[in-house]
Coordinates of C-alpha atoms and ligand atoms in Angstrom, one line a residue:
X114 CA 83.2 15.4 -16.6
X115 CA 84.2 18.1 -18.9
X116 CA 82.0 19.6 -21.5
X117 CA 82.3 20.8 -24.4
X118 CA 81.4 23.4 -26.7
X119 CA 80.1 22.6 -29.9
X120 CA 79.0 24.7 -33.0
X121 CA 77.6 21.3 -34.5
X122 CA 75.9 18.4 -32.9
X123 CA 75.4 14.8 -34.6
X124 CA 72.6 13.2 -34.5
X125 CA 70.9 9.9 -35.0
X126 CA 67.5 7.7 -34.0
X127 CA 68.4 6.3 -30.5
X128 CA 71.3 8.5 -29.3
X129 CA 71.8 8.4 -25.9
X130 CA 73.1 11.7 -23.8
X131 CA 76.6 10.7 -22.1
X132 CA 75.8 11.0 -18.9
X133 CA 73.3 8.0 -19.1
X134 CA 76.4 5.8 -20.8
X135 CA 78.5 6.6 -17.6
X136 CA 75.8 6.4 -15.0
X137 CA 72.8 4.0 -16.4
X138 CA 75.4 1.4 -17.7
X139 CA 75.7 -1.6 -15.2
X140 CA 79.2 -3.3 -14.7
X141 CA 79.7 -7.0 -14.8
X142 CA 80.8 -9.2 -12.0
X143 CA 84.9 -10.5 -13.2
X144 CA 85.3 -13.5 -11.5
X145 CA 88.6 -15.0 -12.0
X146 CA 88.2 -18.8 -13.5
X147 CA 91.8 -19.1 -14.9
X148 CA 95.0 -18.3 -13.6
X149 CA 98.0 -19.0 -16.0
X150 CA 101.2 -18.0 -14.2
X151 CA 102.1 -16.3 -11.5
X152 CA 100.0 -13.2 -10.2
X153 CA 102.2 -11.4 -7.5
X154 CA 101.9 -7.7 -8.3
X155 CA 99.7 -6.9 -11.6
X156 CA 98.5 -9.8 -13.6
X157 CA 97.2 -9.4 -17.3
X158 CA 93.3 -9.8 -17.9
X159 CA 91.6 -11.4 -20.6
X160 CA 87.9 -10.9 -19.7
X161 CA 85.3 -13.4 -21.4
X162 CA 82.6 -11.5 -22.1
X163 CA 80.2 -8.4 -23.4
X164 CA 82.6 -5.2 -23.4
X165 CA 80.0 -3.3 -22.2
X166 CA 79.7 -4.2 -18.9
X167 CA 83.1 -5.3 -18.4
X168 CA 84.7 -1.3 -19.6
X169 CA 82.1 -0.5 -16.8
X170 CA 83.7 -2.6 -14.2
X171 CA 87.0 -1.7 -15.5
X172 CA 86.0 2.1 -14.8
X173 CA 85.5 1.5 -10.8
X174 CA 88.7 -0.7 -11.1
X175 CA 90.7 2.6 -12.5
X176 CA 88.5 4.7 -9.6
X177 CA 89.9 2.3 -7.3
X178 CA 93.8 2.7 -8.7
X179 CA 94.1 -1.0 -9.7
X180 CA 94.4 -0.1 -13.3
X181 CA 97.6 1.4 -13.5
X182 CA 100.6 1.5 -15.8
X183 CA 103.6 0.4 -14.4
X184 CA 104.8 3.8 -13.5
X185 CA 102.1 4.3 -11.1
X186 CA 99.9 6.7 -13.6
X187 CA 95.8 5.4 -13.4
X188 CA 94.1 4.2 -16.7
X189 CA 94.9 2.8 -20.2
X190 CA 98.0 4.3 -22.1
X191 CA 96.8 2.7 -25.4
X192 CA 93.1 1.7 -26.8
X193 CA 92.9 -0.3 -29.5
X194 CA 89.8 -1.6 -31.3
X195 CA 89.1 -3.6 -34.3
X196 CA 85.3 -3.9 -34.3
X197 CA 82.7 -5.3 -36.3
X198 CA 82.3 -3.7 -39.4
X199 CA 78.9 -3.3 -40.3
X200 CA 79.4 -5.7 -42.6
X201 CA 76.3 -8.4 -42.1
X202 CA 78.7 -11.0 -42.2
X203 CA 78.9 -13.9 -40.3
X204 CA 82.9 -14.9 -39.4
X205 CA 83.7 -18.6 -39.0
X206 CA 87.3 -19.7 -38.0
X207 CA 89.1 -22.1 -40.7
X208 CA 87.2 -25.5 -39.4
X209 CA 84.3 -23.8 -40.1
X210 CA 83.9 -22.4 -36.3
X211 CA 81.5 -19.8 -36.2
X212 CA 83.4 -17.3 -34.4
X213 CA 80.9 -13.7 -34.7
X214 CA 78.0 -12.4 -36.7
X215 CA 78.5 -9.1 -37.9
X216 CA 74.8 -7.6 -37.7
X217 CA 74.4 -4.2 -36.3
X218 CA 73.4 -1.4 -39.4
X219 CA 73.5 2.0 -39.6
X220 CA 72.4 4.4 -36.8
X221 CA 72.6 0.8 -34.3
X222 CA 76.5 0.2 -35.2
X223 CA 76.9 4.3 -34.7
X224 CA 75.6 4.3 -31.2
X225 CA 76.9 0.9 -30.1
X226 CA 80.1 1.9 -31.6
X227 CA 79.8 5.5 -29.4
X228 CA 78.6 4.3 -26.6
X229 CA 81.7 1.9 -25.7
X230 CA 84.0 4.6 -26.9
X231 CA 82.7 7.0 -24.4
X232 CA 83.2 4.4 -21.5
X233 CA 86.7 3.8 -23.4
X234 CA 87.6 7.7 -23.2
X235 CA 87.1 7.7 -19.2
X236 CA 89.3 4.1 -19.0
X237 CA 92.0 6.6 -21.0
X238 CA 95.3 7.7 -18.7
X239 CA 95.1 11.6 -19.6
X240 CA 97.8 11.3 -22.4
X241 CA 96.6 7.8 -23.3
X242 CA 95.8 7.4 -26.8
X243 CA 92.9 5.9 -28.5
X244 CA 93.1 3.8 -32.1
X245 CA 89.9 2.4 -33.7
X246 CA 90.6 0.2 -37.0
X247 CA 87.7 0.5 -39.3
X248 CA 87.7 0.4 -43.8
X249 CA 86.7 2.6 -45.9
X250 CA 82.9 2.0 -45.8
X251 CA 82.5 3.1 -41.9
X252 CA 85.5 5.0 -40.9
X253 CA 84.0 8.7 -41.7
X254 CA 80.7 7.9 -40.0
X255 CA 82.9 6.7 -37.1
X256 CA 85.1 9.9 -37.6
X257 CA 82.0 11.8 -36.9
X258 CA 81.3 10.3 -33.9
X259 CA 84.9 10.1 -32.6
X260 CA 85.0 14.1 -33.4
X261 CA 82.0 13.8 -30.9
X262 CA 83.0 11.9 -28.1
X263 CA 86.8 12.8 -27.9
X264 CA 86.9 16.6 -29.5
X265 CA 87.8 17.3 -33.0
X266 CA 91.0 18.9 -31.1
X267 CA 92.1 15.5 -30.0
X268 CA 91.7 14.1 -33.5
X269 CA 95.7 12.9 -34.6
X270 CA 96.0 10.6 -37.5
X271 CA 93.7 8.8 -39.8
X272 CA 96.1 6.4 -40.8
X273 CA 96.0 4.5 -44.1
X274 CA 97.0 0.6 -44.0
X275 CA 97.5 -0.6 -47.3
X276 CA 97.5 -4.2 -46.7
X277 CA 98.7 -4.7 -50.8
X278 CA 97.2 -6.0 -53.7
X279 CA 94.9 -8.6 -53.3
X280 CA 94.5 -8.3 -57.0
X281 CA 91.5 -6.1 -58.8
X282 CA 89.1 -8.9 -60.2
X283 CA 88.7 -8.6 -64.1
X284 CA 85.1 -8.0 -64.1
X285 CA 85.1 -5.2 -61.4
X286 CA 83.8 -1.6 -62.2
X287 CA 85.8 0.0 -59.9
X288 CA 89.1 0.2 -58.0
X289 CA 90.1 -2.5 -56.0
X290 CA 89.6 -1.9 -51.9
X291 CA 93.3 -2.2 -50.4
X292 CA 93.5 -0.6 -47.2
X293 CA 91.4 -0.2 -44.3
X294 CA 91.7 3.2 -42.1
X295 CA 92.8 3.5 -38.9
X296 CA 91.7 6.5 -36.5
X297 CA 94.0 8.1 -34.1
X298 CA 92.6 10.2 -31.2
X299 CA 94.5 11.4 -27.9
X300 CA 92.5 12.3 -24.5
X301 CA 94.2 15.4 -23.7
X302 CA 98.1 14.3 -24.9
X303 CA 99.6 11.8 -26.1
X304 CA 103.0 9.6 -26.5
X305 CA 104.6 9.2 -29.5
X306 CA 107.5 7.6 -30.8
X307 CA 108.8 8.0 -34.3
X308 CA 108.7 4.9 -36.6
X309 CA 111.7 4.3 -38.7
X310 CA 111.6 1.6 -41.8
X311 CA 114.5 0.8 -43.6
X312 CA 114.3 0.6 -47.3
X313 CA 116.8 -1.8 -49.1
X314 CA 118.4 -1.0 -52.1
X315 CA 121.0 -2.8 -53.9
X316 CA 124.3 -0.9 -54.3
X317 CA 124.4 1.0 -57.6
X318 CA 121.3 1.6 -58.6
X319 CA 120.6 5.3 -59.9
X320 CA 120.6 8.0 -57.8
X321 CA 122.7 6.3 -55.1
X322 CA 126.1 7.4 -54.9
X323 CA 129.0 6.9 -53.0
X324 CA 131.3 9.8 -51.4
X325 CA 135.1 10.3 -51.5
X326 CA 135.2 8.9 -47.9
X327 CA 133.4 5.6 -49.0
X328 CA 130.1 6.6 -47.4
X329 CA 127.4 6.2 -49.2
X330 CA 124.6 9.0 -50.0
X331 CA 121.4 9.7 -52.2
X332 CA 120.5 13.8 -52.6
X333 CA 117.3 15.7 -52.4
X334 CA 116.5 19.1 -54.5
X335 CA 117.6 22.0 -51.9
X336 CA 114.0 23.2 -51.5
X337 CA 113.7 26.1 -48.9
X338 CA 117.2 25.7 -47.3
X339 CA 118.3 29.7 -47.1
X340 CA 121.8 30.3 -48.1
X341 CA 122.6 30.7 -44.5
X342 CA 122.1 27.3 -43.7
X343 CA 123.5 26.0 -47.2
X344 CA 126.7 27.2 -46.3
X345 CA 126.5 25.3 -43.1
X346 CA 125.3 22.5 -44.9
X347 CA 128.5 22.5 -46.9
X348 CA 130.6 22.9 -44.2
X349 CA 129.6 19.6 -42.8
X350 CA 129.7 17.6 -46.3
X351 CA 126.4 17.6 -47.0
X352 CA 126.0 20.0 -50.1
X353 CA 126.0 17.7 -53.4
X354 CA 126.8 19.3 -56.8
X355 CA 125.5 18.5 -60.5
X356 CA 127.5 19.1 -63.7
X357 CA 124.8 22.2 -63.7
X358 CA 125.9 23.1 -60.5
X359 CA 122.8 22.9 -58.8
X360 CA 122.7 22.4 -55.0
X361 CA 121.2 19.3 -53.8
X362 CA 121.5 17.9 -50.6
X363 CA 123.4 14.8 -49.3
X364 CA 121.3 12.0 -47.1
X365 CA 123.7 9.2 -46.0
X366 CA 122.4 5.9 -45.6
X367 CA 123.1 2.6 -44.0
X368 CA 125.0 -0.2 -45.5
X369 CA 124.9 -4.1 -45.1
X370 CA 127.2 -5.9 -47.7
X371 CA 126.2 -5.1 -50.8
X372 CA 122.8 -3.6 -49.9
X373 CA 122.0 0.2 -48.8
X374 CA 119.4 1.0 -46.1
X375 CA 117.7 4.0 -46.4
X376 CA 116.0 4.8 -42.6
X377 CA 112.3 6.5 -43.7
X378 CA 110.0 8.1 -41.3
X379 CA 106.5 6.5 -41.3
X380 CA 104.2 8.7 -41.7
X381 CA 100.1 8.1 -42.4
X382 CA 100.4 6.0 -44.7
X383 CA 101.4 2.3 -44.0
X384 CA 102.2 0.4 -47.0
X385 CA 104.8 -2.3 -45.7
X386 CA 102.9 -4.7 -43.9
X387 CA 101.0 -7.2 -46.1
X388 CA 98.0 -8.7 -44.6
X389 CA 97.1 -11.7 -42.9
X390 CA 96.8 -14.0 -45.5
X391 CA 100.2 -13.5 -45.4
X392 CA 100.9 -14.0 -42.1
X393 CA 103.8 -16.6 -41.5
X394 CA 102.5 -20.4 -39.8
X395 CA 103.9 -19.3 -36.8
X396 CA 101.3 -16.1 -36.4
X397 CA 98.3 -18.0 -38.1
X398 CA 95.3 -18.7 -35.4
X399 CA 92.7 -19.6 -37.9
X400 CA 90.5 -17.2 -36.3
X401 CA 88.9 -15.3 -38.7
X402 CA 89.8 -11.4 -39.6
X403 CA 93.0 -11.5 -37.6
X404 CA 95.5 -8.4 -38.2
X405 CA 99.1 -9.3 -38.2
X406 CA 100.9 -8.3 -35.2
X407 CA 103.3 -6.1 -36.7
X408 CA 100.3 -3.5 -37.3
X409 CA 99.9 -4.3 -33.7
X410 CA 103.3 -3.9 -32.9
X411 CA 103.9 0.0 -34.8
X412 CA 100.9 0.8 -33.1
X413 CA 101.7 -0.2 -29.5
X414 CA 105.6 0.8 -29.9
X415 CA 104.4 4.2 -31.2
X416 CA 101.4 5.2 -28.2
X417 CA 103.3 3.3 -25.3
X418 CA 106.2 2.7 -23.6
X419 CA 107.7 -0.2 -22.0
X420 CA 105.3 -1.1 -19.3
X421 CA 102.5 0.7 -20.3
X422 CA 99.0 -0.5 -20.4
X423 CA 97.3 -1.6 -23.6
X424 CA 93.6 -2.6 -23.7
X425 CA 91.7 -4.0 -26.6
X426 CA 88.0 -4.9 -26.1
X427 CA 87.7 -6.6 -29.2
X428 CA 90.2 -9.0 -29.1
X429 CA 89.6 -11.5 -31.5
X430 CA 92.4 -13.7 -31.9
X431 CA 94.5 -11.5 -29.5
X432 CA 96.4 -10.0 -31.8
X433 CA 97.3 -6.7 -30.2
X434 CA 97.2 -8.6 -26.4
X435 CA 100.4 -11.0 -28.1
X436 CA 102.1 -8.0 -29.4
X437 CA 101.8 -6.1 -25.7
X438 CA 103.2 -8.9 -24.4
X439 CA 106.5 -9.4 -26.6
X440 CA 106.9 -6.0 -26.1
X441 CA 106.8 -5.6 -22.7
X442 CA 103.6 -4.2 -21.6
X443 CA 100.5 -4.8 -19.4
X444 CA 97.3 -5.8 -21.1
X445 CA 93.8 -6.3 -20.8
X446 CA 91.7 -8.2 -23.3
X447 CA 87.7 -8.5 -24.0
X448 CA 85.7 -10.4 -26.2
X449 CA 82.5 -12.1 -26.1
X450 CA 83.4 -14.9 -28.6
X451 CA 83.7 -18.3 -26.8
X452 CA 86.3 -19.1 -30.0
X453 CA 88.2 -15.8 -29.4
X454 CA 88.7 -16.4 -25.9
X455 CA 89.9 -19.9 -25.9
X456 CA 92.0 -18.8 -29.8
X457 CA 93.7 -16.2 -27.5
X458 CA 94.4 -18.4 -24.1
X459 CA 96.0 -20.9 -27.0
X460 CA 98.1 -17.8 -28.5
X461 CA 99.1 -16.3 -25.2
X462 CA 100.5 -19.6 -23.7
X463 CA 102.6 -20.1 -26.9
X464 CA 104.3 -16.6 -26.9
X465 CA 107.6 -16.9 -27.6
X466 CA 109.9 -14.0 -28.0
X467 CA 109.3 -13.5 -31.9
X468 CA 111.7 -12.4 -34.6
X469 CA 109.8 -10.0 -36.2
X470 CA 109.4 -8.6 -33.2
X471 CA 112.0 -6.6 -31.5
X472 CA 112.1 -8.1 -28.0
X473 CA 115.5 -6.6 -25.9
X474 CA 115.5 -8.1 -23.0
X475 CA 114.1 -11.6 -24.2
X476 CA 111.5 -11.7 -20.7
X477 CA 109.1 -13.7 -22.7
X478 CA 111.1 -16.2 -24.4
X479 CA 110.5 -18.6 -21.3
X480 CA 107.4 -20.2 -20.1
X481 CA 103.6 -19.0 -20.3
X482 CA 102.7 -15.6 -20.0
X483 CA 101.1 -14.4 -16.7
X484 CA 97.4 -13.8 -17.0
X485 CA 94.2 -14.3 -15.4
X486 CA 91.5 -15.1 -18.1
X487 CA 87.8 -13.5 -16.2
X488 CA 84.7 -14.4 -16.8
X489 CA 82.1 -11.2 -16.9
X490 CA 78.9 -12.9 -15.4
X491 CA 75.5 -11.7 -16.6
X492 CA 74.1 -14.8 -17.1
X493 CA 73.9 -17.3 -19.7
X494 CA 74.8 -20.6 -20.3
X495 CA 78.7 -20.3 -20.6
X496 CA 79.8 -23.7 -21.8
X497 CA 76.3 -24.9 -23.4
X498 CA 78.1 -27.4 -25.9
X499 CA 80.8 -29.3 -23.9
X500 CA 82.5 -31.9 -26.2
X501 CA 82.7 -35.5 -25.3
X502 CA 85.5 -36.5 -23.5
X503 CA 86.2 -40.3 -21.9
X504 CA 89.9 -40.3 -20.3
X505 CA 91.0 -43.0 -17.9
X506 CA 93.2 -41.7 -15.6
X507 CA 95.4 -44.4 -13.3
X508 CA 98.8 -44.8 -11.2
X509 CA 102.0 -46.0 -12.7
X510 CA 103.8 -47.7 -9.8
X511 CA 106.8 -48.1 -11.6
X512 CA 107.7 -44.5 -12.9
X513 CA 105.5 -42.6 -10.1
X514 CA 103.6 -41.2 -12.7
X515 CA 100.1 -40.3 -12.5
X516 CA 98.5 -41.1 -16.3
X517 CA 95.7 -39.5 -18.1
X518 CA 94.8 -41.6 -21.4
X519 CA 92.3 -39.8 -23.3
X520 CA 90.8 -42.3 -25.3
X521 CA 87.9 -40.4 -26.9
X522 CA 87.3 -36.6 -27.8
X523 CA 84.5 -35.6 -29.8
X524 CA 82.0 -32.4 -30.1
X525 CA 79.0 -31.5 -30.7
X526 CA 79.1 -29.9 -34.1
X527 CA 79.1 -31.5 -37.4
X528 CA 81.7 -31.0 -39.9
X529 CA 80.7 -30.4 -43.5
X530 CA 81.1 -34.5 -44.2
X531 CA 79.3 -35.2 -41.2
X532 CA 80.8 -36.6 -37.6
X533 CA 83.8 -35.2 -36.8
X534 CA 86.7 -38.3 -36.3
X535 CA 87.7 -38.8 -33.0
X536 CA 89.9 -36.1 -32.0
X537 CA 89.9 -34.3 -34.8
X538 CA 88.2 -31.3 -33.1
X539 CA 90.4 -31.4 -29.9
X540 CA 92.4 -28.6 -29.1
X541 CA 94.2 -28.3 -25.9
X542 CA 94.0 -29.6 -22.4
X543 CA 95.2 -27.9 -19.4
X544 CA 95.8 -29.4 -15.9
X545 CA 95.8 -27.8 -12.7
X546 CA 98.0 -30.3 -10.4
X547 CA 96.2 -28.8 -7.2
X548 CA 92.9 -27.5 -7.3
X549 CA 92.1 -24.6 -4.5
X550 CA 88.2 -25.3 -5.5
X551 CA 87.5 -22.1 -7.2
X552 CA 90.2 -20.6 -9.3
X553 CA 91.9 -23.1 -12.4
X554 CA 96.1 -22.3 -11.6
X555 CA 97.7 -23.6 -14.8
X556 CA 100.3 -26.2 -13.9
X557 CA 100.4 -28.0 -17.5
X558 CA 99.9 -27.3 -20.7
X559 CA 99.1 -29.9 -24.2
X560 CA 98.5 -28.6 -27.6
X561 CA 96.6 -31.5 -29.9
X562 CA 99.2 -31.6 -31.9
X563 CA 101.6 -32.5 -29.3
X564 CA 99.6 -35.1 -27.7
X565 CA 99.0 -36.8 -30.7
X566 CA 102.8 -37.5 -30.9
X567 CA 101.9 -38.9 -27.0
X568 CA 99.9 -41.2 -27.7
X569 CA 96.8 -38.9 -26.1
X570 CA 98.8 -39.6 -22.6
X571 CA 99.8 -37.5 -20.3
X572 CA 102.2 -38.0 -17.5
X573 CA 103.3 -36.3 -14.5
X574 CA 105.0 -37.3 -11.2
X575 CA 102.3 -38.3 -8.9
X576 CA 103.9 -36.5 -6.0
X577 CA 103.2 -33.0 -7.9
X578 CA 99.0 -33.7 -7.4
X579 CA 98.8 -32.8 -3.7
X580 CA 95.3 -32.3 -3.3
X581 CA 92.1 -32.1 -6.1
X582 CA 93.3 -32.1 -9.6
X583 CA 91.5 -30.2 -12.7
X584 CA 92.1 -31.0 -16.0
X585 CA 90.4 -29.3 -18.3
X586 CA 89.7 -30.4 -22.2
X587 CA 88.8 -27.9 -24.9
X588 CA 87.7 -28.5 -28.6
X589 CA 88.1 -25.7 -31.4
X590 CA 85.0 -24.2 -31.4
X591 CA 86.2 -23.1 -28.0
X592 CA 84.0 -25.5 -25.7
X593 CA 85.5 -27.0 -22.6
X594 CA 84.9 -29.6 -20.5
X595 CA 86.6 -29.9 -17.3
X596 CA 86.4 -32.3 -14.8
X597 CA 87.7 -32.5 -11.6
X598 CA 89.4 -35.3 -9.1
X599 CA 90.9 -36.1 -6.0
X600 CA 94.1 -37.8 -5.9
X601 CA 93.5 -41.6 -3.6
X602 CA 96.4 -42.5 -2.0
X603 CA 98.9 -44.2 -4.2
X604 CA 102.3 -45.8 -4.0
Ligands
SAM255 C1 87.2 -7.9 -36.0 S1 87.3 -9.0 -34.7 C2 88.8 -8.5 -33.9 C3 90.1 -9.1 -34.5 C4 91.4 -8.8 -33.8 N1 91.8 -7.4 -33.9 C5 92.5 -9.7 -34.2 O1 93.5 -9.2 -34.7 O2 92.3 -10.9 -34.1 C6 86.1 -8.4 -33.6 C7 85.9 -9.1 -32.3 O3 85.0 -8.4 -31.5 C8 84.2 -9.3 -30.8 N2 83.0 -8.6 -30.3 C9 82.0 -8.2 -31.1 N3 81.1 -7.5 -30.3 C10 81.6 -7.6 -29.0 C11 81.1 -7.1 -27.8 N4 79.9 -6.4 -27.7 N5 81.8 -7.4 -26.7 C12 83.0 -8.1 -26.7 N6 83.5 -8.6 -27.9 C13 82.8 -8.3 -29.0 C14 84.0 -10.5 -31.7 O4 83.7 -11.7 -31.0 C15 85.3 -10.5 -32.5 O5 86.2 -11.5 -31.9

């Protein structure tokens, strides 16, 4: 590993020197426990558990060249991270699910913070990029340490997202907090493709006018064009003139019916993507500080390519893993939340090719998206509150049909009022028509919502069960319960 020269050095009670990140930190087991699609090739991971231990294993998996974009090149094109914010909070999803606490303070959040972005910098491709979303109150404590781990040199954007207005409240002292601050930093180089956003203005408003040729332009002062290239300027139509005959120059813009479309550059500052709150039904997980997937989606389409790896070891409700996958690139997931994982298996089976997001070749607009959800085994009770679940599950000699009736669902936790209803707190159920014994193969797949309109039945043709079956039944906190059986002879 390189080092580097430094005429500063931060420090902070418990800092840990690198090497004993790299070396001292032990990797996690990933065992496969879910396989949803097929796997031929490379198969994208959502890994349940600390990201600690599982960037560690993901380091000897790059070592080992099974961590590659799809053009062969070893490591992560694009980091993304969206971690706790220091904020002592405790986040609960919108049935009151208690999805993370927020805890770690001061120099605790610095060196938790540094030490997974160290193991993140070696998981980097050598041009891969690196993007940690933070707000105003951590970001230049985090800029510090970034400065530290990947060199000030490597230090690209610090990119504003103004999420809009949520209003200043009345009695407040101060400005209202609008945006949070997103960190750019490169290993070595980086990718980058320019971001353009159309503005739309309505034909004939000020300053937009239309040329002899019926093309439609706006002008710009001439600033530090020399004459030299004013004359070429003119030669080509661009050179605008005022009563005062001052030179300004020409910008042509887009039309569609009676609006104009004025193609911007984005630069640093990202004002035209509201937040989640204003997220469409569609997008909405319920799981709590989820970023809206177009963020997602500039950022991915900016740092990657098509087939590019994109790894986010906070995942939350898998907001940047959905985006990677409209758009057509690897991913691997991480997060320790039993509610984020089971929030993001939910949102990655429902991917549909999305209209807010550009999608070219449609790939995802059929069936689930490949991935292999891995547990990262260090102990621990994984599944400590399994819900409730009776189900008889019989023959139907006269459709060949094998039936699961689900006649009661409850879990553990109470709502606010008490007992949760039956079912209310079910969430989806998967099947696996033939069991090998270790690895759940998703065959089928039931939102709540949908097997309400069933009835809480659920049919398939008998001769698809050809050995054991699993079928596994999980509530919205993110509990399963799973149960397996062997098909008896039938018909
Ligand atoms: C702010 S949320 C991420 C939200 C996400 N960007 C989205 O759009 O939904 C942070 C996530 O980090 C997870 N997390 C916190 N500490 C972790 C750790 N040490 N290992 C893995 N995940 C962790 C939490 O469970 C939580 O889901």
């Amino acid at each position: 590993m390189k080092t580097r020269k430094r005429d500063s050095e931060l420090v902070y009670a418990g800092k840990v020197p690198e090497t004993s990140i790299l070396e001292n930190t032990v990797g996690a087991p990933l065992e496969p426990v879910k396989r949803f699609g097929g796997t031929k090739g490379w198969a994208n991971m959502l890994v349940s558990g600390e990201n600690m231990a599982a960037l560690k294993t993901l380091l000897e998996m790059k070592r080992e060249g099974r961590l590659k974009n799809t053009d062969g090149t070893r490591g992560v094109r694009l980091v993304y991270i969206d971690p706790p914010f220091s904020t002592n909070l405790k986040f609960k999803g919108k049935k009151d699910q208690l999805a993370y606490e927020d805890k770690l303070a001061g120099a605790e959040f610095l060196e938790f913070l540094r030490k997974r972005l160290v193991l993140l910098r070696e998981l980097m491709a050598e041009d891969g990029s690196v993007f940690v979303h933070l707000d105003s109150k951590k970001a230049h404590h985090i800029k510090v340490v970034m400065d530290s781990v990947f060199g000030e040199e490597n230090f690209l954007n610090d990119i504003i997202w103004s999420y809009g207005g949520r209003g200043a409240k009345h009695i407040s002292s101060k400005f209202s907090r609008n945006h949070d601050i997103i960190l750019w930093y490169q290993r070595s180089s980086h990718i980058f493709n320019r971001t353009f956003v159309g503005k739309r203005i309505k034909k004939g408003t000020a300053g937009f006018r239309e040329d002899s040729d019926g093309r439609w332009f706006k002008t710009s002062p001439r600033g530090d064009y020399t004459d030299k290239s004013i004359s070429a300027l003119t030669k080509e139509g661009r050179v605008y003139r005022t009563k005062n005959n001052t030179v300004r120059i020409k910008y042509y813009l887009r039309e569609d019916g009676d609006w104009l479309i004025e193609d911007k550059l984005v630069g640093d500052v990202w004002d035209d993507i509201p937040d989640a709150m204003h997220l469409g039904e569609s997008e909405k997980t319920g799981y709590p500080t989820q970023k809206p997937e177009a963020l997602l989606s500039r950022i991915i389409k900016t740092a990657t390519n098509e087939g590019d790896l994109v790894l986010d070891a906070f995942a939350g409700a898998g907001t940047a893993l959905a985006a990677a996958e409209k758009l057509g690139r690897r991913w691997v997931g991480i997060d320790s939340g039993r509610l984020a994982v089971h929030t993001i298996e939910k949102r990655l089976l429902t991917v549909k090719g999305s209209k807010e997001i550009e999608d070219p070749k449609k790939r995802y607009s059929k069936g689930p998206s490949p991935f292999t959800l891995f547990e990262a085994h260090e102990g621990g009770c994984a599944h400590c509150e399994e819900p409730l679940v009776k189900s008889d599950y019989s023959y139907d000699e006269d459709t060949d049909d094998l039936v699961i009736k689900i006649k009661k669902f409850t879990s553990h936790a109470r709502s606010a009022k008490g007992r949760f209803k039956n079912f209310e707190t079910l969430s989806t159920v998967m099947i696996d028509y033939d069991f090998d014994g270790e690895v759940f193969n998703l065959c089928g797949f039931f939102t709540a919502r949908e097997l309400e309109g069933k009835g809480y039945e659920i049919r398939f043709p008998a001769d698809k069960a050809r050995g054991e079956i699993m079928v596994i039944y999980s509530d919205i906190f993110g509990n399963e319960k799973w149960f397996v059986g062997e098909v008896l002879a039938h018909g």
